[in-house]
CSV table of C-alpha atoms and ligand atoms in Angstrom, one decimal:
chain,number,residue,atom,x,y,z
Z,1,UNK,CA,6.3,-5.0,20.0
Z,2,UNK,CA,3.3,-7.4,20.2
Z,3,UNK,CA,2.8,-10.9,18.8
Z,4,UNK,CA,0.0,-12.9,17.3
Z,5,UNK,CA,-0.6,-16.4,18.4
Z,6,UNK,CA,-2.7,-18.7,16.1
Z,7,UNK,CA,-3.7,-22.3,16.4
Z,8,UNK,CA,-4.1,-23.7,12.9
Z,9,UNK,CA,-6.9,-25.9,11.5
Z,10,UNK,CA,-10.1,-23.8,11.6
Z,11,UNK,CA,-12.0,-23.2,8.4
Z,12,UNK,CA,-12.9,-19.5,8.0
Z,13,UNK,CA,-16.4,-18.5,7.2
Z,14,UNK,CA,-18.6,-15.4,7.3
Z,15,UNK,CA,-18.4,-11.8,6.0
Z,16,UNK,CA,-15.7,-9.2,6.0
Z,17,UNK,CA,-16.2,-5.5,5.2
Z,18,UNK,CA,-13.3,-3.8,3.4
Z,19,UNK,CA,-12.3,-0.3,4.6
Z,20,UNK,CA,-10.5,2.5,2.9
Z,21,UNK,CA,-7.3,1.9,1.1
Z,22,UNK,CA,-4.0,2.8,2.8
Z,23,UNK,CA,-2.3,3.5,-0.5
Z,24,UNK,CA,-5.1,5.8,-1.6
Z,25,UNK,CA,-5.5,7.8,1.5
Z,26,UNK,CA,-1.8,8.5,2.1
Z,27,UNK,CA,-1.3,10.5,-1.1
Z,28,UNK,CA,-4.7,12.2,-0.7
Z,29,UNK,CA,-3.7,13.3,2.8
Z,30,UNK,CA,-0.5,14.7,1.4
Z,31,UNK,CA,-2.5,16.5,-1.2
Z,32,UNK,CA,-4.6,18.3,1.5
Z,33,UNK,CA,-1.7,20.7,2.0
Z,34,UNK,CA,-1.6,22.0,-1.6
Z,35,UNK,CA,-4.5,24.5,-1.2
Z,36,UNK,CA,-5.7,26.9,1.4
Z,37,UNK,CA,-8.7,24.7,1.9
Z,38,UNK,CA,-10.6,22.2,4.0
Z,39,UNK,CA,-10.7,18.5,3.1
Z,40,UNK,CA,-13.2,16.1,4.5
Z,41,UNK,CA,-12.2,12.5,3.8
Z,42,UNK,CA,-14.4,9.6,4.6
Z,43,UNK,CA,-13.6,5.9,4.9
Z,44,UNK,CA,-10.1,6.6,6.3
Z,45,UNK,CA,-8.7,3.4,7.7
Z,46,UNK,CA,-7.4,3.3,11.3
Z,47,UNK,CA,-3.8,2.4,10.5
Z,48,UNK,CA,-0.4,3.2,11.9
Z,49,UNK,CA,0.7,4.8,8.6
Z,50,UNK,CA,-2.4,7.0,8.6
Z,51,UNK,CA,-1.6,8.1,12.1
Z,52,UNK,CA,2.0,9.0,11.0
Z,53,UNK,CA,0.6,11.1,8.1
Z,54,UNK,CA,-1.8,12.8,10.5
Z,55,UNK,CA,1.1,13.7,12.9
Z,56,UNK,CA,3.0,15.1,9.9
Z,57,UNK,CA,0.0,17.4,8.9
Z,58,UNK,CA,-0.3,18.6,12.5
Z,59,UNK,CA,3.4,19.2,12.7
Z,60,UNK,CA,3.1,21.4,9.6
Z,61,UNK,CA,0.5,23.5,11.4
Z,62,UNK,CA,-2.6,22.1,9.7
Z,63,UNK,CA,-5.8,21.6,11.8
Z,64,UNK,CA,-6.8,17.9,11.7
Z,65,UNK,CA,-9.8,16.3,13.3
Z,66,UNK,CA,-10.5,12.6,13.3
Z,67,UNK,CA,-14.0,11.2,14.0
Z,68,UNK,CA,-14.2,7.4,13.5
Z,69,UNK,CA,-13.5,6.9,9.8
Z,70,UNK,CA,-13.7,10.5,8.9
Z,71,UNK,CA,-10.7,12.8,8.8
Z,72,UNK,CA,-11.0,16.6,8.4
Z,73,UNK,CA,-8.0,18.7,7.4
Z,74,UNK,CA,-7.8,22.5,7.3
Z,75,UNK,CA,-4.5,23.4,5.6
Z,76,UNK,CA,-5.0,27.2,5.9
Z,77,UNK,CA,-2.9,27.5,9.1
Z,78,UNK,CA,0.1,25.6,7.6
Z,79,UNK,CA,3.2,27.3,8.9
Z,80,UNK,CA,6.2,25.0,8.5
Z,81,UNK,CA,8.3,23.6,5.6
Z,82,UNK,CA,10.1,20.9,7.6
Z,83,UNK,CA,8.8,17.4,7.6
Z,84,UNK,CA,9.7,15.8,11.0
Z,85,UNK,CA,12.7,13.5,10.5
Z,86,UNK,CA,11.5,10.7,12.8
Z,87,UNK,CA,8.2,10.5,11.0
Z,88,UNK,CA,9.8,10.3,7.6
Z,89,UNK,CA,11.9,7.4,8.9
Z,90,UNK,CA,8.8,5.7,10.2
Z,91,UNK,CA,7.0,6.1,6.9
Z,92,UNK,CA,9.1,6.5,3.8
Z,93,UNK,CA,6.1,7.1,1.6
Z,94,UNK,CA,5.9,10.6,3.2
Z,95,UNK,CA,8.3,11.5,0.3
Z,96,UNK,CA,5.1,12.3,-1.7
Z,97,UNK,CA,4.8,15.4,0.5
Z,98,UNK,CA,7.6,17.0,-1.6
Z,99,UNK,CA,5.4,17.7,-4.6
Z,100,UNK,CA,2.5,18.9,-2.4
Z,101,UNK,CA,4.7,21.2,-0.3
Z,102,UNK,CA,6.5,22.6,-3.3
Z,103,UNK,CA,3.1,23.3,-4.8
Z,104,UNK,CA,1.9,25.1,-1.6
Z,105,UNK,CA,5.0,26.8,-0.2
Z,106,UNK,CA,7.6,26.6,-2.9
Z,107,UNK,CA,9.9,25.0,-0.3
Z,108,UNK,CA,10.3,21.8,1.8
Z,109,UNK,CA,13.0,20.2,3.9
Z,110,UNK,CA,12.6,16.5,4.3
Z,111,UNK,CA,15.0,13.8,5.3
Z,112,UNK,CA,16.1,11.3,2.7
Z,113,UNK,CA,13.8,8.4,3.2
Z,114,UNK,CA,16.0,5.4,3.8
Z,115,UNK,CA,15.4,2.0,2.4
Z,116,UNK,CA,13.1,-0.4,4.1
Z,117,UNK,CA,12.7,-4.1,4.6
Z,118,UNK,CA,11.8,-4.7,0.9
Z,119,UNK,CA,14.6,-2.8,-0.7
Z,120,UNK,CA,16.6,0.4,-1.0
Z,121,UNK,CA,13.5,2.3,-2.2
Z,122,UNK,CA,15.4,4.9,-4.3
Z,123,UNK,CA,13.6,8.2,-5.2
Z,124,UNK,CA,15.7,9.1,-8.3
Z,125,UNK,CA,12.7,9.4,-10.5
Z,126,UNK,CA,10.9,11.7,-8.0
Z,127,UNK,CA,13.9,14.0,-7.9
Z,128,UNK,CA,14.6,14.0,-11.6
Z,129,UNK,CA,11.0,14.9,-12.4
Z,130,UNK,CA,10.7,17.6,-9.8
Z,131,UNK,CA,13.9,19.2,-11.0
Z,132,UNK,CA,12.6,19.2,-14.6
Z,133,UNK,CA,9.6,21.1,-13.2
Z,134,UNK,CA,11.8,23.8,-11.8
Z,135,UNK,CA,12.6,22.6,-8.3
Z,136,UNK,CA,16.1,23.1,-6.9
Z,137,UNK,CA,16.9,20.1,-4.7
Z,138,UNK,CA,20.1,19.9,-2.7
Z,139,UNK,CA,20.9,16.7,-0.9
Z,140,UNK,CA,23.2,17.0,2.1
Z,141,UNK,CA,23.7,15.3,5.5
Z,142,UNK,CA,20.7,13.0,4.8
Z,143,UNK,CA,18.3,15.8,4.1
Z,144,UNK,CA,16.7,17.1,0.9
Z,145,UNK,CA,16.5,20.9,0.8
Z,146,UNK,CA,14.0,21.7,-2.0
Z,147,UNK,CA,12.8,25.1,-3.2
Z,148,UNK,CA,11.4,26.7,-6.3
Z,149,UNK,CA,10.5,30.2,-7.6
Z,150,UNK,CA,7.5,28.5,-9.2
Z,151,UNK,CA,7.0,25.1,-10.7
Z,152,UNK,CA,6.3,24.9,-14.4
Z,153,UNK,CA,4.4,22.2,-16.3
Z,154,UNK,CA,6.5,20.0,-18.6
Z,155,UNK,CA,6.6,16.6,-20.3
Z,156,UNK,CA,7.9,13.9,-18.1
Z,157,UNK,CA,8.8,10.4,-19.3
Z,158,UNK,CA,9.1,8.0,-16.3
Z,159,UNK,CA,11.7,5.2,-16.8
Z,160,UNK,CA,9.4,2.9,-14.8
Z,161,UNK,CA,5.7,3.3,-13.9
Z,162,UNK,CA,6.5,4.3,-10.3
Z,163,UNK,CA,3.4,4.8,-8.1
Z,164,UNK,CA,5.0,7.2,-5.8
Z,165,UNK,CA,6.8,9.2,-8.5
Z,166,UNK,CA,3.5,9.5,-10.5
Z,167,UNK,CA,1.8,10.8,-7.4
Z,168,UNK,CA,4.5,13.2,-6.4
Z,169,UNK,CA,4.5,14.7,-9.9
Z,170,UNK,CA,0.7,15.0,-10.0
Z,171,UNK,CA,0.8,16.9,-6.7
Z,172,UNK,CA,3.6,19.2,-7.8
Z,173,UNK,CA,1.8,19.9,-11.1
Z,174,UNK,CA,-1.6,20.8,-9.6
Z,175,UNK,CA,-0.7,24.5,-9.2
Z,176,UNK,CA,2.3,24.6,-11.6
Z,177,UNK,CA,2.3,27.1,-14.5
Z,178,UNK,CA,1.0,25.3,-17.6
Z,179,UNK,CA,0.5,21.7,-18.5
Z,180,UNK,CA,2.3,18.7,-17.2
Z,181,UNK,CA,2.2,15.4,-19.1
Z,182,UNK,CA,3.4,12.2,-17.3
Z,183,UNK,CA,4.2,9.4,-19.7
Z,184,UNK,CA,4.7,5.8,-18.5
Z,185,UNK,CA,2.7,6.8,-15.5
Z,186,UNK,CA,1.6,4.2,-13.0
Z,187,UNK,CA,-1.9,2.9,-13.6
Z,188,UNK,CA,-2.8,1.8,-10.1
Z,189,UNK,CA,-6.4,2.4,-9.0
Z,190,UNK,CA,-5.1,4.5,-6.0
Z,191,UNK,CA,-4.0,7.1,-8.6
Z,192,UNK,CA,-7.5,7.3,-10.0
Z,193,UNK,CA,-8.7,8.0,-6.5
Z,194,UNK,CA,-6.1,10.7,-6.1
Z,195,UNK,CA,-7.2,12.3,-9.4
Z,196,UNK,CA,-10.8,12.1,-8.2
Z,197,UNK,CA,-10.0,13.9,-4.9
Z,198,UNK,CA,-7.9,16.6,-6.7
Z,199,UNK,CA,-10.5,17.3,-9.4
Z,200,UNK,CA,-13.2,17.7,-6.7
Z,201,UNK,CA,-10.9,20.3,-5.1
Z,202,UNK,CA,-10.8,22.2,-8.4
Z,203,UNK,CA,-7.6,20.8,-10.0
Z,204,UNK,CA,-7.6,19.7,-13.6
Z,205,UNK,CA,-6.2,16.2,-13.8
Z,206,UNK,CA,-7.0,13.7,-16.5
Z,207,UNK,CA,-5.8,10.2,-17.6
Z,208,UNK,CA,-5.3,8.6,-14.2
Z,209,UNK,CA,-5.5,4.8,-14.6
Z,210,UNK,CA,-3.8,5.1,-18.0
Z,211,UNK,CA,-0.1,5.5,-18.7
Z,212,UNK,CA,-0.5,9.2,-19.7
Z,213,UNK,CA,-1.7,11.6,-17.0
Z,214,UNK,CA,-2.2,15.2,-17.9
Z,215,UNK,CA,-2.4,18.0,-15.3
Z,216,UNK,CA,-3.3,21.6,-16.2
Z,217,UNK,CA,-2.1,23.9,-13.4
Z,218,UNK,CA,-4.7,26.0,-11.6
Z,219,UNK,CA,-4.3,28.9,-9.2
Z,220,UNK,CA,-6.3,27.7,-6.1
Z,221,UNK,CA,-8.1,24.8,-4.7
Z,222,UNK,CA,-11.5,24.8,-2.9
Z,223,UNK,CA,-12.9,22.8,0.0
Z,224,UNK,CA,-13.5,19.2,-0.9
Z,225,UNK,CA,-15.2,16.1,0.4
Z,226,UNK,CA,-14.0,12.6,-0.7
Z,227,UNK,CA,-14.8,9.0,0.0
Z,228,UNK,CA,-11.6,6.8,-0.1
Z,229,UNK,CA,-11.7,3.7,-2.3
Z,230,UNK,CA,-11.7,0.3,-0.7
Z,231,UNK,CA,-8.3,-1.4,-0.1
Z,232,UNK,CA,-7.8,-4.0,-2.8
Z,233,UNK,CA,-4.8,-5.6,-1.0
Z,234,UNK,CA,-6.7,-6.0,2.3
Z,235,UNK,CA,-9.5,-7.6,0.3
Z,236,UNK,CA,-7.0,-9.9,-1.5
Z,237,UNK,CA,-5.5,-10.9,1.9
Z,238,UNK,CA,-8.9,-12.0,3.2
Z,239,UNK,CA,-9.5,-13.8,0.0
Z,240,UNK,CA,-6.3,-15.7,0.5
Z,241,UNK,CA,-7.3,-16.5,4.1
Z,242,UNK,CA,-10.5,-18.2,2.8
Z,243,UNK,CA,-8.4,-20.0,0.1
Z,244,UNK,CA,-5.8,-21.4,2.6
Z,245,UNK,CA,-8.4,-22.6,5.2
Z,246,UNK,CA,-10.8,-24.3,2.7
Z,247,UNK,CA,-13.1,-21.5,3.9
Z,248,UNK,CA,-16.1,-19.7,2.6
Z,249,UNK,CA,-16.0,-15.9,3.0
Z,250,UNK,CA,-18.0,-13.1,1.6
Z,251,UNK,CA,-15.8,-10.0,1.0
Z,252,UNK,CA,-17.9,-6.8,1.0
Z,253,UNK,CA,-17.4,-3.2,-0.1
Z,254,UNK,CA,-14.9,-3.9,-3.0
Z,255,UNK,CA,-14.4,-2.8,-6.6
Z,256,UNK,CA,-14.4,-6.1,-8.5
Z,257,UNK,CA,-12.3,-4.6,-11.3
Z,258,UNK,CA,-9.4,-3.9,-8.9
Z,259,UNK,CA,-9.2,-7.6,-7.9
Z,260,UNK,CA,-9.1,-9.2,-11.4
Z,261,UNK,CA,-5.5,-10.3,-11.3
Z,262,UNK,CA,-5.8,-11.6,-7.7
Z,263,UNK,CA,-9.0,-13.5,-8.5
Z,264,UNK,CA,-7.5,-15.0,-11.6
Z,265,UNK,CA,-4.6,-16.5,-9.6
Z,266,UNK,CA,-6.8,-17.7,-6.8
Z,267,UNK,CA,-9.1,-19.4,-9.3
Z,268,UNK,CA,-5.9,-21.1,-10.8
Z,269,UNK,CA,-5.2,-22.2,-7.3
Z,270,UNK,CA,-8.6,-24.0,-7.2
Z,271,UNK,CA,-10.8,-21.4,-5.5
Z,272,UNK,CA,-14.4,-20.8,-6.5
Z,273,UNK,CA,-15.1,-17.1,-6.7
Z,274,UNK,CA,-18.6,-15.6,-7.3
Z,275,UNK,CA,-18.7,-11.9,-8.0
Z,276,UNK,CA,-21.6,-9.6,-7.1
Z,277,UNK,CA,-21.8,-5.9,-7.7
Z,278,UNK,CA,-19.6,-4.7,-4.9
Z,279,UNK,CA,-18.8,-8.0,-3.1
Z,280,UNK,CA,-17.7,-11.5,-3.8
Z,281,UNK,CA,-17.8,-15.0,-2.3
Z,282,UNK,CA,-14.7,-17.1,-2.3
Z,283,UNK,CA,-14.6,-20.8,-1.4
Z,284,UNK,CA,-11.2,-22.4,-0.8
Z,285,UNK,CA,-10.5,-25.8,-2.4
Z,286,UNK,CA,-9.7,-29.0,-0.4
Z,287,UNK,CA,-6.2,-28.9,-1.8
Z,288,UNK,CA,-4.5,-25.8,-3.3
Z,289,UNK,CA,-3.4,-26.3,-6.9
Z,290,UNK,CA,0.1,-25.2,-7.7
Z,291,UNK,CA,0.5,-22.3,-10.1
Z,292,UNK,CA,3.2,-22.6,-12.8
Z,293,UNK,CA,4.2,-19.0,-12.8
Z,294,UNK,CA,3.2,-15.8,-11.0
Z,295,UNK,CA,5.0,-12.6,-12.0
Z,296,UNK,CA,4.4,-9.5,-9.9
Z,297,UNK,CA,3.9,-6.5,-12.1
Z,298,UNK,CA,2.6,-2.9,-12.1
Z,299,UNK,CA,-1.2,-2.7,-12.2
Z,300,UNK,CA,-3.1,-4.3,-13.8
Z,301,UNK,CA,-0.7,-7.1,-13.4
Z,302,UNK,CA,-0.5,-9.3,-10.3
Z,303,UNK,CA,0.3,-6.9,-7.4
Z,304,UNK,CA,3.6,-7.2,-5.6
Z,305,UNK,CA,1.7,-6.4,-2.4
Z,306,UNK,CA,-0.1,-9.8,-2.7
Z,307,UNK,CA,3.1,-11.8,-3.4
Z,308,UNK,CA,3.8,-12.8,0.2
Z,309,UNK,CA,0.2,-13.8,0.8
Z,310,UNK,CA,0.0,-16.1,-2.3
Z,311,UNK,CA,3.3,-17.6,-1.3
Z,312,UNK,CA,1.8,-18.8,1.9
Z,313,UNK,CA,-1.0,-20.4,-0.1
Z,314,UNK,CA,1.4,-22.1,-2.6
Z,315,UNK,CA,3.5,-23.5,0.2
Z,316,UNK,CA,0.8,-26.2,0.7
Z,317,UNK,CA,-0.1,-26.6,-2.9
Z,318,UNK,CA,-0.1,-30.0,-4.7
Z,319,UNK,CA,2.9,-29.3,-6.8
Z,320,UNK,CA,5.7,-26.8,-7.6
Z,321,UNK,CA,5.0,-23.1,-8.2
Z,322,UNK,CA,7.2,-20.2,-9.3
Z,323,UNK,CA,6.9,-16.6,-8.2
Z,324,UNK,CA,9.0,-13.9,-10.0
Z,325,UNK,CA,9.1,-10.7,-7.9
Z,326,UNK,CA,9.8,-8.1,-10.6
Z,327,UNK,CA,8.8,-4.9,-8.7
Z,328,UNK,CA,11.0,-4.8,-5.5
Z,329,UNK,CA,14.6,-5.9,-5.0
Z,330,UNK,CA,14.3,-7.8,-1.8
Z,331,UNK,CA,10.7,-8.9,-1.1
Z,332,UNK,CA,11.2,-12.6,-0.1
Z,333,UNK,CA,12.1,-12.3,3.6
Z,334,UNK,CA,8.9,-14.1,4.5
Z,335,UNK,CA,10.2,-17.2,2.6
Z,336,UNK,CA,12.8,-18.1,5.3
Z,337,UNK,CA,10.0,-17.7,8.0
Z,338,UNK,CA,7.7,-20.0,6.0
Z,339,UNK,CA,10.6,-22.5,5.8
Z,340,UNK,CA,10.7,-22.6,9.6
Z,341,UNK,CA,7.1,-23.8,9.3
Z,342,UNK,CA,8.1,-26.7,7.0
Z,343,UNK,CA,7.6,-25.0,3.7
Z,344,UNK,CA,10.0,-26.0,0.8
Z,345,UNK,CA,11.0,-22.8,-0.8
Z,346,UNK,CA,14.1,-22.0,-2.7
Z,347,UNK,CA,15.1,-18.4,-3.7
Z,348,UNK,CA,17.1,-17.7,-6.8
Z,349,UNK,CA,17.6,-13.9,-6.8
Z,350,UNK,CA,14.1,-12.5,-7.6
Z,351,UNK,CA,12.6,-15.9,-8.3
Z,352,UNK,CA,11.1,-18.2,-5.7
Z,353,UNK,CA,10.5,-21.9,-6.3
Z,354,UNK,CA,7.8,-23.2,-4.0
Z,355,UNK,CA,7.5,-27.0,-3.8
Z,356,UNK,CA,4.1,-27.6,-2.0
Z,357,UNK,CA,4.2,-29.7,1.1
Z,358,UNK,CA,1.2,-31.6,2.6
Z,359,UNK,CA,1.2,-29.7,5.8
Z,360,UNK,CA,2.9,-26.8,7.6
Z,361,UNK,CA,3.8,-27.0,11.3
Z,362,UNK,CA,3.4,-24.2,13.8
Z,363,UNK,CA,6.6,-22.3,14.7
Z,364,UNK,CA,7.9,-19.1,16.3
Z,365,UNK,CA,8.2,-16.6,13.4
Z,366,UNK,CA,9.0,-13.0,12.9
Z,367,UNK,CA,7.2,-10.5,10.7
Z,368,UNK,CA,9.9,-8.6,8.6
Z,369,UNK,CA,7.5,-6.3,6.7
Z,370,UNK,CA,3.9,-5.5,6.3
Z,371,UNK,CA,2.8,-8.1,3.8
Z,372,UNK,CA,5.3,-10.7,5.0
Z,373,UNK,CA,3.7,-10.4,8.4
Z,374,UNK,CA,0.2,-11.0,6.9
Z,375,UNK,CA,1.7,-14.0,5.0
Z,376,UNK,CA,2.8,-15.7,8.3
Z,377,UNK,CA,-0.6,-15.2,9.9
Z,378,UNK,CA,-2.2,-16.9,6.8
Z,379,UNK,CA,0.3,-19.8,7.1
Z,380,UNK,CA,-0.5,-20.1,10.8
Z,381,UNK,CA,-4.2,-20.4,10.1
Z,382,UNK,CA,-3.5,-23.7,8.3
Z,383,UNK,CA,-0.4,-25.0,10.1
Z,384,UNK,CA,-0.6,-27.9,12.5
Z,385,UNK,CA,-0.2,-26.6,16.0
Z,386,UNK,CA,0.6,-23.1,17.3
Z,387,UNK,CA,2.3,-20.4,15.3
Z,388,UNK,CA,3.7,-17.2,16.9
Z,389,UNK,CA,4.3,-14.1,14.8
Z,390,UNK,CA,6.5,-11.5,16.4
Z,391,UNK,CA,6.8,-7.8,15.5
Z,392,UNK,CA,3.1,-7.4,14.5
Z,393,UNK,CA,3.6,-3.6,14.4
Z,394,UNK,CA,4.5,-4.3,10.8
Z,395,UNK,CA,1.0,-5.7,10.2
Z,396,UNK,CA,-0.7,-2.9,12.0
Z,397,UNK,CA,0.7,-0.4,9.5
Z,398,UNK,CA,-1.6,-1.8,6.8
Z,399,UNK,CA,-4.3,-3.9,8.4
Z,400,UNK,CA,-7.0,-2.7,10.8
Z,401,UNK,CA,-7.7,-5.3,13.7
Z,402,UNK,CA,-6.4,-8.1,11.5
Z,403,UNK,CA,-6.5,-10.7,14.2
Z,404,UNK,CA,-10.0,-9.5,15.4
Z,405,UNK,CA,-11.4,-9.9,12.0
Z,406,UNK,CA,-9.9,-13.3,11.5
Z,407,UNK,CA,-11.2,-14.4,14.9
Z,408,UNK,CA,-14.7,-13.2,13.9
Z,409,UNK,CA,-14.3,-15.4,10.8
Z,410,UNK,CA,-13.6,-18.4,13.0
Z,411,UNK,CA,-9.8,-18.4,13.4
Z,412,UNK,CA,-8.3,-19.5,16.8
Z,413,UNK,CA,-6.1,-16.4,17.1
Z,414,UNK,CA,-5.1,-13.8,19.6
Z,415,UNK,CA,-2.8,-10.9,20.0
Z,416,UNK,CA,-0.4,-10.4,23.0
Z,417,UNK,CA,0.8,-6.8,23.3
T,1,EPZ,C1,3.8,2.0,-3.7
T,1,EPZ,O1,5.1,2.1,-3.3
T,1,EPZ,C2,3.0,1.4,-2.5
T,1,EPZ,N1,3.1,2.2,-1.3
T,1,EPZ,C3,3.6,0.0,-2.2
T,1,EPZ,O2,2.9,-0.6,-1.2
T,1,EPZ,C4,3.5,-0.8,-3.5
T,1,EPZ,O3,4.2,-2.1,-3.3
T,1,EPZ,C5,4.2,-0.1,-4.7
T,1,EPZ,O4,3.7,1.2,-4.8
T,1,EPZ,C6,4.1,-0.9,-6.0
T,1,EPZ,O5,2.7,-1.0,-6.3
T,1,EPZ,C7,2.3,3.3,-1.2
T,1,EPZ,O6,1.5,3.6,-2.1
T,1,EPZ,C8,2.3,4.1,0.0
T,1,EPZ,P1,7.1,2.4,-6.7
T,1,EPZ,P2,6.2,3.0,-4.1
T,1,EPZ,O7,7.6,3.8,-6.7
T,1,EPZ,O8,5.5,4.2,-4.6
T,1,EPZ,C9,11.6,1.6,-7.9
T,1,EPZ,C10,2.5,-1.8,0.8
T,1,EPZ,O9,2.7,-2.9,1.1
T,1,EPZ,N2,11.8,3.1,-7.9
T,1,EPZ,O10,6.0,2.0,-7.7
T,1,EPZ,O11,7.4,3.2,-3.3
T,1,EPZ,C11,11.4,1.0,-6.5
T,1,EPZ,O12,12.6,0.8,-5.9
T,1,EPZ,C12,3.5,-0.9,0.0
T,1,EPZ,O13,1.3,-1.2,1.0
T,1,EPZ,C13,13.0,3.6,-8.4
T,1,EPZ,O14,13.9,2.9,-8.7
T,1,EPZ,O15,6.5,2.0,-5.3
T,1,EPZ,C14,10.7,-0.3,-6.8
T,1,EPZ,O16,11.6,-1.3,-7.1
T,1,EPZ,C15,4.8,-1.7,-0.1
T,1,EPZ,N3,13.2,4.9,-8.3
T,1,EPZ,C16,9.8,0.1,-8.0
T,1,EPZ,O17,10.4,1.3,-8.6
T,1,EPZ,C17,12.2,5.8,-7.9
T,1,EPZ,O18,12.4,7.0,-8.0
T,1,EPZ,C18,8.4,0.3,-7.7
T,1,EPZ,O19,8.3,1.4,-6.8
T,1,EPZ,C19,11.0,5.2,-7.5
T,1,EPZ,C20,10.8,3.9,-7.5
């Protein structure tokens, strides 16, 4: 299962280059099955979740080639409608293949993606919207049997700006008859990247990044080349690493606009952040300032995917901070692990009260989910003594060579397989 061992106390410094965004490339890879076309995607990160999506595409009969950070997908030979059960269980976001497969084949069989470490992860909004578009979806024995005689465009009002539901509907609407309007759509930058890929493939999508996305159905898609946007959460994580170690790090290949909410909170915590065109320098303070209130919100609010990382920071702040996790039901599992390191954190439902302590102490800890694992590594960077983080496979789902990059920045860190 692998574990990371880190000896705290080193200040990080140097440069880190941010690779393609996991949460942009996954829906784009799902979208490659919609047309009978070839997709060449650059800046694809080398992550476990991307490997899983690649295996799914291969299992559907697509040709896939991977050369370094480039992935080529030819979906012409696609010959299956069943998404492998074990792969869906490993990566629940494969549910966005529903829309793409209904677009392409009019049929898909996919196992019901269970919950995960951060909550039950329901898909009711996905199913409701796809049914409104003309899909018949039967749920039985843990599987979803979906078929359609032809999807039709329609007006869809999302109860919540769900990222996955917005993406699933976009992919279902690409070749639907007529126009689909998604209201209360998620506004995350990854959805803009998906729109960019789709339009280069000949789709007609507008409005991504706003709460109204409009898709006019087309008959076919053409070959497309796309360069994946940089990962704003990976960037934010390295920013937090600089902040927590009184470091000085230059983060390169970023889109400043995507990091506004993260930068604002890190400045509140006492960091100095100097933006350049596609990079920034962040200098951590001698002592982290507490932050009165952080609420995780859909974009452009503070991202839930940075909640665990900022909690590590606030656990050594000079006062009491409050984090309200409004997006997911159960995303505080890292708090109990931080407490093992001496943090003073109390959880009241979806609110965490973090009373900053002077110093954390190294301990044996366990990563419970992707961002929670990153949080524990950040805490280990500053804790007195040695911290072990078990189950680092969680971290490998969303971070490329996390410990290697941190070591290059000056951390005393290693991975034991
Ligand atoms: C995406 O998950 C991301 N994953 C998540 O990143 C991210 O945390 C999340 O968006 C929010 O930004 C990918 O893009 C692969 P949602 P998704 O649908 O699409 C509820 C990471 O660490 N909901 O916006 O699953 C849901 O339970 C991961 O990289 C319903 O109730 O997020 C949650 O409480 C973690 N019914 C809230 O909405 C539905 O049908 C937000 O979920 C769908 C969602």
